[in-house]
mmCIF file of C-alpha atoms and ligand atoms in Angstrom:
data_model
loop_
_atom_site.group_PDB
_atom_site.id
_atom_site.type_symbol
_atom_site.label_atom_id
_atom_site.label_comp_id
_atom_site.label_asym_id
_atom_site.label_seq_id
_atom_site.Cartn_x
_atom_site.Cartn_y
_atom_site.Cartn_z
ATOM 1 C CA MET Y 269 10.265 -18.435 -14.253
ATOM 2 C CA PHE Y 270 9.459 -15.247 -12.285
ATOM 3 C CA LYS Y 271 11.950 -13.608 -9.925
ATOM 4 C CA LEU Y 272 10.665 -12.517 -6.509
ATOM 5 C CA LEU Y 273 12.895 -10.443 -4.236
ATOM 6 C CA VAL Y 274 11.898 -10.573 -0.563
ATOM 7 C CA LEU Y 275 12.787 -7.679 1.764
ATOM 8 C CA PRO Y 276 11.470 -8.407 5.285
ATOM 9 C CA GLY Y 277 12.746 -5.168 6.908
ATOM 10 C CA ASP Y 278 12.291 -4.376 10.603
ATOM 11 C CA GLY Y 279 9.971 -4.809 13.580
ATOM 12 C CA ILE Y 280 7.044 -7.032 12.634
ATOM 13 C CA GLY Y 281 8.289 -7.032 9.003
ATOM 14 C CA PRO Y 282 10.275 -10.304 9.327
ATOM 15 C CA GLU Y 283 7.413 -11.924 11.331
ATOM 16 C CA ILE Y 284 4.707 -11.273 8.736
ATOM 17 C CA VAL Y 285 6.978 -11.922 5.761
ATOM 18 C CA ARG Y 286 8.139 -15.263 7.201
ATOM 19 C CA GLU Y 287 4.508 -16.367 7.389
ATOM 20 C CA THR Y 288 3.695 -15.022 3.925
ATOM 21 C CA LEU Y 289 6.563 -17.102 2.532
ATOM 22 C CA ARG Y 290 4.620 -20.189 3.617
ATOM 23 C CA VAL Y 291 1.824 -18.948 1.368
ATOM 24 C CA VAL Y 292 4.381 -18.380 -1.402
ATOM 25 C CA ASP Y 293 5.277 -22.070 -0.991
ATOM 26 C CA TRP Y 294 1.600 -22.974 -1.415
ATOM 27 C CA ALA Y 295 1.577 -21.029 -4.710
ATOM 28 C CA ARG Y 296 4.714 -22.857 -5.859
ATOM 29 C CA ASN Y 297 3.109 -26.177 -5.041
ATOM 30 C CA ALA Y 298 0.105 -25.028 -7.076
ATOM 31 C CA GLY Y 299 2.356 -24.640 -10.112
ATOM 32 C CA LEU Y 300 3.783 -21.102 -9.873
ATOM 33 C CA ARG Y 301 7.395 -21.101 -11.035
ATOM 34 C CA ILE Y 302 9.396 -18.509 -9.113
ATOM 35 C CA GLU Y 303 12.958 -17.966 -8.081
ATOM 36 C CA LEU Y 304 13.176 -16.413 -4.598
ATOM 37 C CA SER Y 305 15.924 -14.271 -3.158
ATOM 38 C CA GLU Y 306 16.057 -12.332 0.089
ATOM 39 C CA ALA Y 307 17.942 -9.164 1.058
ATOM 40 C CA LEU Y 308 18.103 -6.463 3.704
ATOM 41 C CA ALA Y 309 16.191 -3.191 3.802
ATOM 42 C CA GLY Y 310 15.572 -0.456 6.364
ATOM 43 C CA GLY Y 311 17.127 -0.566 9.826
ATOM 44 C CA ALA Y 312 18.383 -4.124 9.266
ATOM 45 C CA SER Y 313 20.358 -2.860 6.277
ATOM 46 C CA ILE Y 314 21.637 0.185 8.187
ATOM 47 C CA ASP Y 315 22.962 -2.132 10.910
ATOM 48 C CA ALA Y 316 24.612 -4.467 8.406
ATOM 49 C CA VAL Y 317 25.944 -2.173 5.676
ATOM 50 C CA GLY Y 318 25.350 1.396 6.913
ATOM 51 C CA ALA Y 319 22.618 2.362 4.413
ATOM 52 C CA PRO Y 320 18.810 1.904 4.368
ATOM 53 C CA ILE Y 321 19.160 -0.015 1.133
ATOM 54 C CA ALA Y 322 22.346 -1.094 -0.619
ATOM 55 C CA GLU Y 323 22.746 -0.199 -4.281
ATOM 56 C CA ASP Y 324 23.180 -3.858 -5.225
ATOM 57 C CA VAL Y 325 19.794 -4.589 -3.610
ATOM 58 C CA VAL Y 326 18.237 -1.827 -5.727
ATOM 59 C CA GLU Y 327 19.872 -3.509 -8.761
ATOM 60 C CA GLN Y 328 18.449 -6.859 -7.659
ATOM 61 C CA ALA Y 329 14.986 -5.270 -7.380
ATOM 62 C CA LEU Y 330 15.352 -3.808 -10.870
ATOM 63 C CA ALA Y 331 16.195 -7.283 -12.167
ATOM 64 C CA SER Y 332 13.178 -8.881 -10.419
ATOM 65 C CA ASP Y 333 9.585 -9.246 -11.565
ATOM 66 C CA ALA Y 334 8.280 -8.431 -8.112
ATOM 67 C CA VAL Y 335 9.402 -7.352 -4.656
ATOM 68 C CA LEU Y 336 7.651 -8.496 -1.485
ATOM 69 C CA PHE Y 337 8.330 -5.913 1.198
ATOM 70 C CA GLY Y 338 7.583 -6.165 4.930
ATOM 71 C CA ALA Y 339 7.991 -2.866 6.757
ATOM 72 C CA VAL Y 340 10.876 -0.672 7.864
ATOM 73 C CA GLY Y 341 11.695 1.682 10.710
ATOM 74 C CA GLY Y 342 11.754 1.745 14.474
ATOM 75 C CA PRO Y 343 12.888 3.753 17.482
ATOM 76 C CA LYS Y 344 16.436 2.421 17.220
ATOM 77 C CA TRP Y 345 16.991 4.480 14.051
ATOM 78 C CA ASP Y 346 14.758 7.489 14.778
ATOM 79 C CA HIS Y 347 17.703 9.724 15.715
ATOM 80 C CA LEU Y 348 19.332 9.397 12.278
ATOM 81 C CA PRO Y 349 19.276 12.285 9.814
ATOM 82 C CA ARG Y 350 16.468 11.879 7.290
ATOM 83 C CA PRO Y 351 18.512 10.636 4.293
ATOM 84 C CA GLN Y 352 19.926 7.830 6.435
ATOM 85 C CA ARG Y 353 16.665 6.730 8.039
ATOM 86 C CA PRO Y 354 15.179 3.259 7.363
ATOM 87 C CA GLU Y 355 12.162 4.807 5.587
ATOM 88 C CA MET Y 356 14.478 6.000 2.810
ATOM 89 C CA GLY Y 357 14.865 2.334 1.821
ATOM 90 C CA ILE Y 358 11.280 2.029 0.633
ATOM 91 C CA LEU Y 359 11.216 5.518 -0.890
ATOM 92 C CA ARG Y 360 14.396 4.783 -2.857
ATOM 93 C CA LEU Y 361 12.874 1.563 -4.210
ATOM 94 C CA ARG Y 362 9.618 3.226 -5.242
ATOM 95 C CA GLN Y 363 11.563 5.848 -7.142
ATOM 96 C CA ALA Y 364 14.237 3.562 -8.642
ATOM 97 C CA LEU Y 365 11.567 1.183 -9.965
ATOM 98 C CA ASP Y 366 9.361 4.113 -11.063
ATOM 99 C CA LEU Y 367 6.434 2.649 -9.121
ATOM 100 C CA TYR Y 368 4.260 5.711 -9.508
ATOM 101 C CA ALA Y 369 0.892 4.043 -8.947
ATOM 102 C CA ASN Y 370 0.394 2.793 -5.417
ATOM 103 C CA LEU Y 371 -2.879 0.852 -5.295
ATOM 104 C CA ARG Y 372 -4.369 0.621 -1.829
ATOM 105 C CA PRO Y 373 -7.643 -1.287 -1.818
ATOM 106 C CA ALA Y 374 -9.778 -0.926 1.309
ATOM 107 C CA VAL Y 375 -12.296 -3.718 1.333
ATOM 108 C CA CYS Y 376 -14.479 -4.389 4.326
ATOM 109 C CA PHE Y 377 -15.215 -8.055 5.041
ATOM 110 C CA ASP Y 378 -18.778 -8.309 6.330
ATOM 111 C CA GLU Y 379 -17.482 -10.822 8.867
ATOM 112 C CA LEU Y 380 -15.349 -8.042 10.384
ATOM 113 C CA LEU Y 381 -18.000 -5.356 10.662
ATOM 114 C CA ASP Y 382 -17.656 -5.514 14.430
ATOM 115 C CA ALA Y 383 -13.917 -4.708 14.261
ATOM 116 C CA SER Y 384 -14.463 -1.327 12.594
ATOM 117 C CA ALA Y 385 -14.716 1.911 14.524
ATOM 118 C CA LEU Y 386 -17.730 2.844 12.378
ATOM 119 C CA LYS Y 387 -21.323 1.625 12.589
ATOM 120 C CA PRO Y 388 -21.911 -1.544 10.528
ATOM 121 C CA GLU Y 389 -24.474 0.136 8.261
ATOM 122 C CA LEU Y 390 -21.834 2.660 7.141
ATOM 123 C CA ILE Y 391 -19.253 0.122 6.039
ATOM 124 C CA ARG Y 392 -21.163 -2.993 4.956
ATOM 125 C CA GLY Y 393 -19.908 -3.998 1.489
ATOM 126 C CA LEU Y 394 -17.305 -1.232 1.453
ATOM 127 C CA ASP Y 395 -14.878 -1.512 -1.471
ATOM 128 C CA ILE Y 396 -12.706 1.549 -2.100
ATOM 129 C CA LEU Y 397 -9.555 1.668 -4.190
ATOM 130 C CA ILE Y 398 -7.124 4.461 -3.372
ATOM 131 C CA VAL Y 399 -4.653 5.133 -6.172
ATOM 132 C CA ARG Y 400 -1.838 7.101 -4.589
ATOM 133 C CA GLU Y 401 0.844 8.832 -6.661
ATOM 134 C CA ALA Y 402 4.067 7.503 -5.144
ATOM 135 C CA THR Y 403 7.192 8.782 -6.884
ATOM 136 C CA ALA Y 404 6.817 12.559 -6.848
ATOM 137 C CA GLY Y 405 5.269 15.389 -4.841
ATOM 138 C CA VAL Y 406 6.443 16.579 -1.467
ATOM 139 C CA TYR Y 407 8.158 13.255 -0.687
ATOM 140 C CA PHE Y 408 10.748 13.837 -3.398
ATOM 141 C CA SER Y 409 10.671 17.438 -4.671
ATOM 142 C CA LEU Y 410 13.589 19.775 -4.125
ATOM 143 C CA PRO Y 411 14.582 22.069 -2.538
ATOM 144 C CA ARG Y 412 14.144 20.798 0.987
ATOM 145 C CA ALA Y 413 16.159 21.571 4.103
ATOM 146 C CA ASN Y 414 16.252 21.719 7.873
ATOM 147 C CA GLU Y 415 18.810 24.420 8.579
ATOM 148 C CA VAL Y 416 19.717 27.611 10.397
ATOM 149 C CA GLY Y 417 18.542 30.583 8.349
ATOM 150 C CA PRO Y 418 20.314 33.933 7.864
ATOM 151 C CA ASP Y 419 18.458 35.358 10.888
ATOM 152 C CA GLY Y 420 19.900 32.624 13.140
ATOM 153 C CA GLN Y 421 16.532 30.849 13.461
ATOM 154 C CA ARG Y 422 16.158 27.175 12.657
ATOM 155 C CA ARG Y 423 13.875 26.732 9.664
ATOM 156 C CA ALA Y 424 12.754 23.821 7.554
ATOM 157 C CA TYR Y 425 11.022 23.539 4.219
ATOM 158 C CA ASP Y 426 9.823 20.935 1.747
ATOM 159 C CA THR Y 427 8.662 21.444 -1.795
ATOM 160 C CA GLN Y 428 5.471 20.115 -3.309
ATOM 161 C CA ALA Y 429 5.934 19.893 -7.069
ATOM 162 C CA TYR Y 430 4.176 17.941 -9.806
ATOM 163 C CA THR Y 431 4.513 17.958 -13.568
ATOM 164 C CA GLU Y 432 1.491 17.384 -15.762
ATOM 165 C CA ALA Y 433 3.001 14.091 -16.961
ATOM 166 C CA GLU Y 434 3.345 12.816 -13.380
ATOM 167 C CA ILE Y 435 -0.292 13.648 -12.669
ATOM 168 C CA ALA Y 436 -1.645 12.368 -15.977
ATOM 169 C CA ARG Y 437 -0.082 8.907 -15.776
ATOM 170 C CA VAL Y 438 -1.410 8.095 -12.309
ATOM 171 C CA CYS Y 439 -4.830 9.479 -13.260
ATOM 172 C CA ARG Y 440 -4.837 7.184 -16.307
ATOM 173 C CA THR Y 441 -4.141 4.210 -14.057
ATOM 174 C CA ALA Y 442 -7.066 5.246 -11.839
ATOM 175 C CA PHE Y 443 -9.425 5.590 -14.807
ATOM 176 C CA GLU Y 444 -8.334 2.248 -16.271
ATOM 177 C CA LEU Y 445 -8.970 0.546 -12.931
ATOM 178 C CA ALA Y 446 -12.318 2.310 -12.518
ATOM 179 C CA ARG Y 447 -13.376 0.596 -15.753
ATOM 180 C CA THR Y 448 -13.009 -2.732 -13.975
ATOM 181 C CA ARG Y 449 -15.155 -1.492 -11.066
ATOM 182 C CA GLN Y 450 -18.035 0.969 -10.662
ATOM 183 C CA ARG Y 451 -16.611 3.489 -13.179
ATOM 184 C CA ARG Y 452 -16.363 6.368 -10.710
ATOM 185 C CA VAL Y 453 -13.168 8.305 -9.956
ATOM 186 C CA CYS Y 454 -12.918 10.931 -7.232
ATOM 187 C CA SER Y 455 -9.801 13.075 -7.674
ATOM 188 C CA VAL Y 456 -8.642 14.547 -4.381
ATOM 189 C CA ASP Y 457 -6.560 17.726 -4.079
ATOM 190 C CA LYS Y 458 -6.288 21.120 -2.392
ATOM 191 C CA ALA Y 459 -6.957 23.138 -5.539
ATOM 192 C CA ASN Y 460 -8.400 25.888 -3.334
ATOM 193 C CA VAL Y 461 -5.022 26.518 -1.675
ATOM 194 C CA MET Y 462 -2.172 24.947 -3.638
ATOM 195 C CA GLU Y 463 -0.817 25.557 -7.141
ATOM 196 C CA THR Y 464 -0.090 21.823 -7.406
ATOM 197 C CA GLY Y 465 -3.724 21.228 -6.464
ATOM 198 C CA ALA Y 466 -4.967 23.489 -9.263
ATOM 199 C CA LEU Y 467 -2.739 21.664 -11.778
ATOM 200 C CA TRP Y 468 -3.823 18.287 -10.394
ATOM 201 C CA ARG Y 469 -7.484 19.186 -10.916
ATOM 202 C CA ALA Y 470 -6.909 20.545 -14.432
ATOM 203 C CA VAL Y 471 -4.951 17.476 -15.562
ATOM 204 C CA ALA Y 472 -7.398 15.010 -13.993
ATOM 205 C CA THR Y 473 -10.179 16.765 -15.930
ATOM 206 C CA GLU Y 474 -8.192 16.555 -19.181
ATOM 207 C CA VAL Y 475 -7.465 12.846 -18.716
ATOM 208 C CA ALA Y 476 -11.158 12.222 -17.981
ATOM 209 C CA ALA Y 477 -11.978 13.334 -21.530
ATOM 210 C CA ASP Y 478 -10.456 10.040 -22.750
ATOM 211 C CA TYR Y 479 -12.748 8.068 -20.421
ATOM 212 C CA PRO Y 480 -16.295 9.289 -21.167
ATOM 213 C CA ASP Y 481 -17.654 6.075 -19.647
ATOM 214 C CA VAL Y 482 -16.114 6.907 -16.246
ATOM 215 C CA GLU Y 483 -17.602 9.573 -13.980
ATOM 216 C CA LEU Y 484 -15.071 12.041 -12.533
ATOM 217 C CA SER Y 485 -15.688 14.101 -9.407
ATOM 218 C CA HIS Y 486 -13.321 16.365 -7.485
ATOM 219 C CA MET Y 487 -13.012 16.774 -3.747
ATOM 220 C CA TYR Y 488 -10.775 18.760 -1.426
ATOM 221 C CA ALA Y 489 -8.558 16.535 0.684
ATOM 222 C CA ASP Y 490 -9.868 17.775 4.037
ATOM 223 C CA ASN Y 491 -13.446 17.124 2.977
ATOM 224 C CA CYS Y 492 -12.394 13.682 1.677
ATOM 225 C CA ALA Y 493 -10.992 12.764 5.107
ATOM 226 C CA MET Y 494 -14.326 13.750 6.624
ATOM 227 C CA GLN Y 495 -16.416 11.998 3.936
ATOM 228 C CA LEU Y 496 -14.416 8.776 4.373
ATOM 229 C CA VAL Y 497 -15.595 8.640 7.947
ATOM 230 C CA ARG Y 498 -19.075 10.068 7.360
ATOM 231 C CA ARG Y 499 -20.224 8.104 4.286
ATOM 232 C CA PRO Y 500 -17.418 5.956 2.892
ATOM 233 C CA ASP Y 501 -19.674 4.043 0.494
ATOM 234 C CA GLN Y 502 -19.876 7.087 -1.805
ATOM 235 C CA PHE Y 503 -16.342 6.272 -3.083
ATOM 236 C CA ASP Y 504 -15.249 3.835 -5.761
ATOM 237 C CA VAL Y 505 -11.747 4.897 -6.901
ATOM 238 C CA ILE Y 506 -9.909 7.791 -5.222
ATOM 239 C CA VAL Y 507 -6.874 9.194 -7.039
ATOM 240 C CA THR Y 508 -4.632 11.562 -5.161
ATOM 241 C CA ASP Y 509 -1.092 12.763 -4.562
ATOM 242 C CA ASN Y 510 1.636 11.139 -2.526
ATOM 243 C CA LEU Y 511 1.022 12.802 0.846
ATOM 244 C CA PHE Y 512 -2.785 12.907 0.769
ATOM 245 C CA GLY Y 513 -2.772 9.269 -0.393
ATOM 246 C CA ASP Y 514 -0.592 8.243 2.539
ATOM 247 C CA ILE Y 515 -2.911 9.868 5.057
ATOM 248 C CA LEU Y 516 -6.234 8.928 3.466
ATOM 249 C CA SER Y 517 -5.215 5.275 3.093
ATOM 250 C CA ASP Y 518 -4.509 4.942 6.821
ATOM 251 C CA ALA Y 519 -7.954 6.449 7.464
ATOM 252 C CA ALA Y 520 -9.508 3.980 5.008
ATOM 253 C CA ALA Y 521 -7.709 1.155 6.812
ATOM 254 C CA ALA Y 522 -9.387 2.078 10.074
ATOM 255 C CA LEU Y 523 -12.770 1.724 8.348
ATOM 256 C CA THR Y 524 -12.021 -1.909 7.549
ATOM 257 C CA GLY Y 525 -11.142 -2.714 11.139
ATOM 258 C CA SER Y 526 -7.336 -2.788 11.260
ATOM 259 C CA LEU Y 527 -4.226 -1.520 9.542
ATOM 260 C CA GLY Y 528 -3.158 -5.158 9.674
ATOM 261 C CA LEU Y 529 -5.611 -6.044 6.889
ATOM 262 C CA LEU Y 530 -4.764 -3.681 4.055
ATOM 263 C CA PRO Y 531 -2.405 -4.742 1.260
ATOM 264 C CA SER Y 532 -0.878 -2.586 -1.434
ATOM 265 C CA ALA Y 533 0.624 -2.900 -4.878
ATOM 266 C CA SER Y 534 3.029 -0.337 -6.302
ATOM 267 C CA LEU Y 535 3.132 -0.517 -10.066
ATOM 268 C CA SER Y 536 4.693 1.256 -12.971
ATOM 269 C CA GLY Y 537 1.502 1.300 -14.984
ATOM 270 C CA LEU Y 538 -0.825 -1.621 -15.498
ATOM 271 C CA GLY Y 539 1.201 -3.493 -18.147
ATOM 272 C CA GLN Y 540 -0.337 -6.156 -20.296
ATOM 273 C CA GLY Y 541 -1.860 -9.439 -19.187
ATOM 274 C CA GLY Y 542 -1.018 -9.350 -15.490
ATOM 275 C CA ASN Y 543 2.734 -9.130 -15.630
ATOM 276 C CA SER Y 544 3.757 -5.624 -14.612
ATOM 277 C CA ARG Y 545 6.782 -5.282 -12.369
ATOM 278 C CA GLY Y 546 5.567 -4.386 -8.908
ATOM 279 C CA LEU Y 547 6.377 -3.990 -5.257
ATOM 280 C CA TYR Y 548 3.930 -5.486 -2.791
ATOM 281 C CA GLU Y 549 3.705 -4.454 0.847
ATOM 282 C CA PRO Y 550 1.180 -4.011 3.618
ATOM 283 C CA ILE Y 551 0.265 -0.362 4.130
ATOM 284 C CA HIS Y 552 1.156 -0.562 7.808
ATOM 285 C CA GLY Y 553 4.582 0.003 9.323
ATOM 286 C CA SER Y 554 6.957 -2.013 11.490
ATOM 287 C CA ALA Y 555 4.658 -1.697 14.557
ATOM 288 C CA PRO Y 556 7.445 -1.497 17.177
ATOM 289 C CA ASP Y 557 4.795 -1.635 19.930
ATOM 290 C CA ILE Y 558 3.989 -5.293 19.117
ATOM 291 C CA ALA Y 559 7.203 -6.457 17.411
ATOM 292 C CA GLY Y 560 8.685 -9.697 18.749
ATOM 293 C CA GLN Y 561 5.437 -10.803 20.387
ATOM 294 C CA GLY Y 562 4.242 -13.020 17.521
ATOM 295 C CA VAL Y 563 0.823 -11.340 17.444
ATOM 296 C CA ALA Y 564 0.996 -9.169 14.319
ATOM 297 C CA ASN Y 565 -1.755 -9.748 11.806
ATOM 298 C CA PRO Y 566 -0.166 -11.290 8.665
ATOM 299 C CA ILE Y 567 -3.267 -10.794 6.495
ATOM 300 C CA ALA Y 568 -2.169 -7.462 4.948
ATOM 301 C CA THR Y 569 1.058 -9.076 3.748
ATOM 302 C CA ILE Y 570 -0.620 -12.300 2.631
ATOM 303 C CA LEU Y 571 -3.143 -10.236 0.641
ATOM 304 C CA SER Y 572 -0.242 -8.195 -0.786
ATOM 305 C CA PHE Y 573 1.117 -11.466 -2.156
ATOM 306 C CA ALA Y 574 -2.345 -12.095 -3.661
ATOM 307 C CA LEU Y 575 -1.997 -8.751 -5.464
ATOM 308 C CA CYS Y 576 1.449 -9.889 -6.621
ATOM 309 C CA LEU Y 577 -0.054 -13.075 -8.050
ATOM 310 C CA ARG Y 578 -2.596 -10.973 -9.920
ATOM 311 C CA TRP Y 579 -0.474 -8.057 -11.171
ATOM 312 C CA SER Y 580 3.024 -9.473 -11.614
ATOM 313 C CA PHE Y 581 2.690 -13.245 -11.970
ATOM 314 C CA ASP Y 582 -0.387 -13.396 -14.206
ATOM 315 C CA ARG Y 583 -2.120 -15.814 -11.835
ATOM 316 C CA ALA Y 584 -5.471 -14.208 -11.069
ATOM 317 C CA ASP Y 585 -6.764 -17.742 -10.428
ATOM 318 C CA LEU Y 586 -4.390 -18.242 -7.478
ATOM 319 C CA ALA Y 587 -5.027 -14.682 -6.260
ATOM 320 C CA ASP Y 588 -8.780 -15.369 -6.183
ATOM 321 C CA ARG Y 589 -8.255 -18.616 -4.284
ATOM 322 C CA LEU Y 590 -6.029 -16.925 -1.729
ATOM 323 C CA GLU Y 591 -8.425 -14.019 -1.185
ATOM 324 C CA ARG Y 592 -11.326 -16.449 -0.756
ATOM 325 C CA ALA Y 593 -9.330 -18.469 1.775
ATOM 326 C CA VAL Y 594 -8.534 -15.354 3.844
ATOM 327 C CA ARG Y 595 -12.185 -14.372 3.820
ATOM 328 C CA ARG Y 596 -13.234 -17.842 4.973
ATOM 329 C CA VAL Y 597 -10.712 -17.815 7.803
ATOM 330 C CA VAL Y 598 -11.849 -14.441 9.049
ATOM 331 C CA SER Y 599 -15.514 -15.420 8.849
ATOM 332 C CA SER Y 600 -14.813 -18.578 10.809
ATOM 333 C CA GLY Y 601 -13.842 -16.330 13.728
ATOM 334 C CA VAL Y 602 -10.057 -16.795 13.692
ATOM 335 C CA ARG Y 603 -8.719 -13.421 14.834
ATOM 336 C CA THR Y 604 -5.377 -11.884 15.744
ATOM 337 C CA PRO Y 605 -5.615 -9.393 18.649
ATOM 338 C CA ASP Y 606 -6.075 -6.322 16.402
ATOM 339 C CA ILE Y 607 -9.415 -7.683 15.114
ATOM 340 C CA ALA Y 608 -10.388 -9.898 18.032
ATOM 341 C CA HIS Y 609 -13.899 -10.018 19.511
ATOM 342 C CA PRO Y 610 -13.889 -8.908 23.125
ATOM 343 C CA GLY Y 611 -13.745 -11.973 25.329
ATOM 344 C CA VAL Y 612 -12.672 -14.352 22.527
ATOM 345 C CA ALA Y 613 -9.121 -15.707 22.598
ATOM 346 C CA ALA Y 614 -6.983 -14.287 19.820
ATOM 347 C CA VAL Y 615 -4.560 -16.302 17.694
ATOM 348 C CA SER Y 616 -0.898 -15.657 16.906
ATOM 349 C CA THR Y 617 0.677 -14.614 13.596
ATOM 350 C CA ILE Y 618 1.641 -18.237 12.954
ATOM 351 C CA GLU Y 619 -1.793 -19.616 13.854
ATOM 352 C CA MET Y 620 -3.517 -17.136 11.548
ATOM 353 C CA THR Y 621 -1.286 -18.315 8.697
ATOM 354 C CA ASP Y 622 -1.898 -21.964 9.643
ATOM 355 C CA ALA Y 623 -5.621 -21.244 9.288
ATOM 356 C CA VAL Y 624 -5.176 -19.627 5.856
ATOM 357 C CA LEU Y 625 -3.102 -22.594 4.650
ATOM 358 C CA ALA Y 626 -5.694 -25.022 6.030
ATOM 359 C CA ALA Y 627 -8.460 -23.139 4.190
ATOM 360 C CA LEU Y 628 -6.420 -23.324 0.968
ATOM 361 C CA ALA Y 629 -5.864 -27.043 1.450
ATOM 362 C CA ALA Y 630 -9.574 -27.638 2.114
ATOM 363 C CA GLU Y 631 -10.699 -26.093 -1.198
HETATM 364 N N1 NAD B 76 6.067 0.952 4.409
HETATM 365 C C1 NAD B 76 6.680 0.962 5.583
HETATM 366 O O1 NAD B 76 7.695 0.305 5.750
HETATM 367 C C2 NAD B 76 6.129 1.783 6.710
HETATM 368 C C3 NAD B 76 4.809 2.237 6.709
HETATM 369 C C4 NAD B 76 4.348 2.997 7.802
HETATM 370 C C5 NAD B 76 5.186 3.278 8.876
HETATM 371 N N2 NAD B 76 6.478 2.822 8.823
HETATM 372 C C6 NAD B 76 7.401 2.998 9.962
HETATM 373 O O2 NAD B 76 7.001 2.087 10.993
HETATM 374 C C7 NAD B 76 7.359 2.635 12.271
HETATM 375 C C8 NAD B 76 6.128 2.645 13.177
HETATM 376 O O3 NAD B 76 5.177 3.575 12.658
HETATM 377 P P1 NAD B 76 3.720 3.785 13.256
HETATM 378 O O4 NAD B 76 3.671 3.224 14.638
HETATM 379 O O5 NAD B 76 3.335 5.177 13.003
HETATM 380 O O6 NAD B 76 2.770 2.921 12.280
HETATM 381 P P2 NAD B 76 2.489 1.346 12.238
HETATM 382 O O7 NAD B 76 1.675 1.110 11.025
HETATM 383 O O8 NAD B 76 3.751 0.576 12.356
HETATM 384 O O9 NAD B 76 1.600 1.040 13.552
HETATM 385 C C9 NAD B 76 0.422 1.773 13.858
HETATM 386 C C10 NAD B 76 -0.455 0.937 14.815
HETATM 387 O O10 NAD B 76 -1.048 -0.149 14.079
HETATM 388 C C11 NAD B 76 -0.687 -1.398 14.658
HETATM 389 N N3 NAD B 76 -0.399 -2.341 13.567
HETATM 390 C C12 NAD B 76 0.284 -2.078 12.427
HETATM 391 N N4 NAD B 76 0.395 -3.193 11.690
HETATM 392 C C13 NAD B 76 -0.225 -4.179 12.372
HETATM 393 C C14 NAD B 76 -0.440 -5.572 12.109
HETATM 394 N N5 NAD B 76 0.001 -6.181 11.006
HETATM 395 N N6 NAD B 76 -1.113 -6.290 13.039
HETATM 396 C C15 NAD B 76 -1.593 -5.711 14.143
HETATM 397 N N7 NAD B 76 -1.419 -4.397 14.441
HETATM 398 C C16 NAD B 76 -0.746 -3.646 13.566
HETATM 399 C C17 NAD B 76 0.561 -1.136 15.482
HETATM 400 O O11 NAD B 76 0.701 -2.078 16.519
HETATM 401 C C18 NAD B 76 0.340 0.299 15.949
HETATM 402 O O12 NAD B 76 -0.442 0.305 17.121
HETATM 403 C C19 NAD B 76 7.930 4.017 11.984
HETATM 404 O O13 NAD B 76 9.320 3.908 11.973
HETATM 405 C C20 NAD B 76 7.386 4.353 10.601
HETATM 406 O O14 NAD B 76 8.186 5.259 9.890
HETATM 407 C C21 NAD B 76 6.953 2.063 7.797
HETATM 408 C C1 IPM B 77 7.372 4.643 5.780
HETATM 409 C C2 IPM B 77 6.849 5.735 4.909
HETATM 410 C C3 IPM B 77 7.959 6.270 4.044
HETATM 411 C C4 IPM B 77 5.655 5.293 4.055
HETATM 412 C C5 IPM B 77 5.102 6.490 3.280
HETATM 413 O O1 IPM B 77 4.909 7.569 3.869
HETATM 414 O O2 IPM B 77 4.883 6.320 2.083
HETATM 415 C C6 IPM B 77 4.483 4.654 4.781
HETATM 416 O O3 IPM B 77 3.830 5.516 5.642
HETATM 417 C C7 IPM B 77 3.519 4.065 3.780
HETATM 418 O O4 IPM B 77 2.338 4.390 3.853
HETATM 419 O O5 IPM B 77 3.958 3.253 2.944
HETATM 420 MG MG1 MG B 78 1.689 5.467 5.448
#
């Protein structure tokens, strides 16, 4: 019996998670044995208990096999000081669960070529995996402050710090995953400007020595942003730090057509036999601009549950079925507004999920 903790969060979070839970029910009916529990995170938790995540929820997550996370944040909480903001809920979880490897696959469905901002010939067959370091770097390093300095001026600073162990372990995950794909890793840094970048490059090169069957290349982060838009098919696996990974994965999402399509898995290593503890969430946020309208695309969250089936619940068979069903639905022309054809009526969040469930039932 696996334990799944569900944290819907804010904005469109509860809308897309509610629909994904219908897919969780499908998996249970297909024989998956899980115990579900639900708790608050982000702004919803701030409103209820005064903190972006309660310590007992962190404990619950630690005692679970997997966490399904919606999204957090919104204008209502934007005035709060940083440590009390909704976004701290997800950052606290990533760190408490030591989820250092954030896998962000960007796969372009041929059926959605028209939804991308790029020309079809640039993105046909696109399949990139971004492995983002997620528990260190500038998101977590100290010191950091926003204060009045000795000269009376306001000043703010963050610290970007990495140890060799933090770099090596995420690079290992990237190399291991590359072995299941095209065996090419591009390590992305700013070794030309930053000390952390120079260390990142050195450690990535050292780790590569253990993977002679995988090709390693290095690229500066600014060039990588440009190359993702210019010729994205040159990439197989990209491994990079926390901040660059955040930015580059949103750019990769735009290649596929919509932020509403890209899932993610945050893991503490790859574990054995498909049962690592993980947190699964779409890469997008709480989308306050469309929250409450019932039009958010649930696919990123549904595909995040597919990753959960594969990485935490040892059910690659169900993950494959679910991914195939999503692909069939999209190719049949069912589209939420973010991926809609001009002039073709778009469906709602619920109708998109109905279509996925119908495709699963029709198998
Ligand atoms: N992991 C998370 O919880 C997470 C991630 C990113 C941003 N955020 C937070 O979300 C809030 C909004 O941030 P933002 O506007 O910069 O980013 P966002 O990802 O929420 O939205 C960016 C754009 O993409 C659209 N979009 C996002 N998801 C969609 C979906 N499923 N279907 C259709 N369209 C979708 C939105 O409507 C918006 O136009 C902020 O408070 C931010 O901090 C949270
Ligand atoms: C909400 C925020 C803390 C988060 C991040 O920056 O990691 C988000 O942008 C993401 O990509 O998951
Ligand atoms: Mg982000």
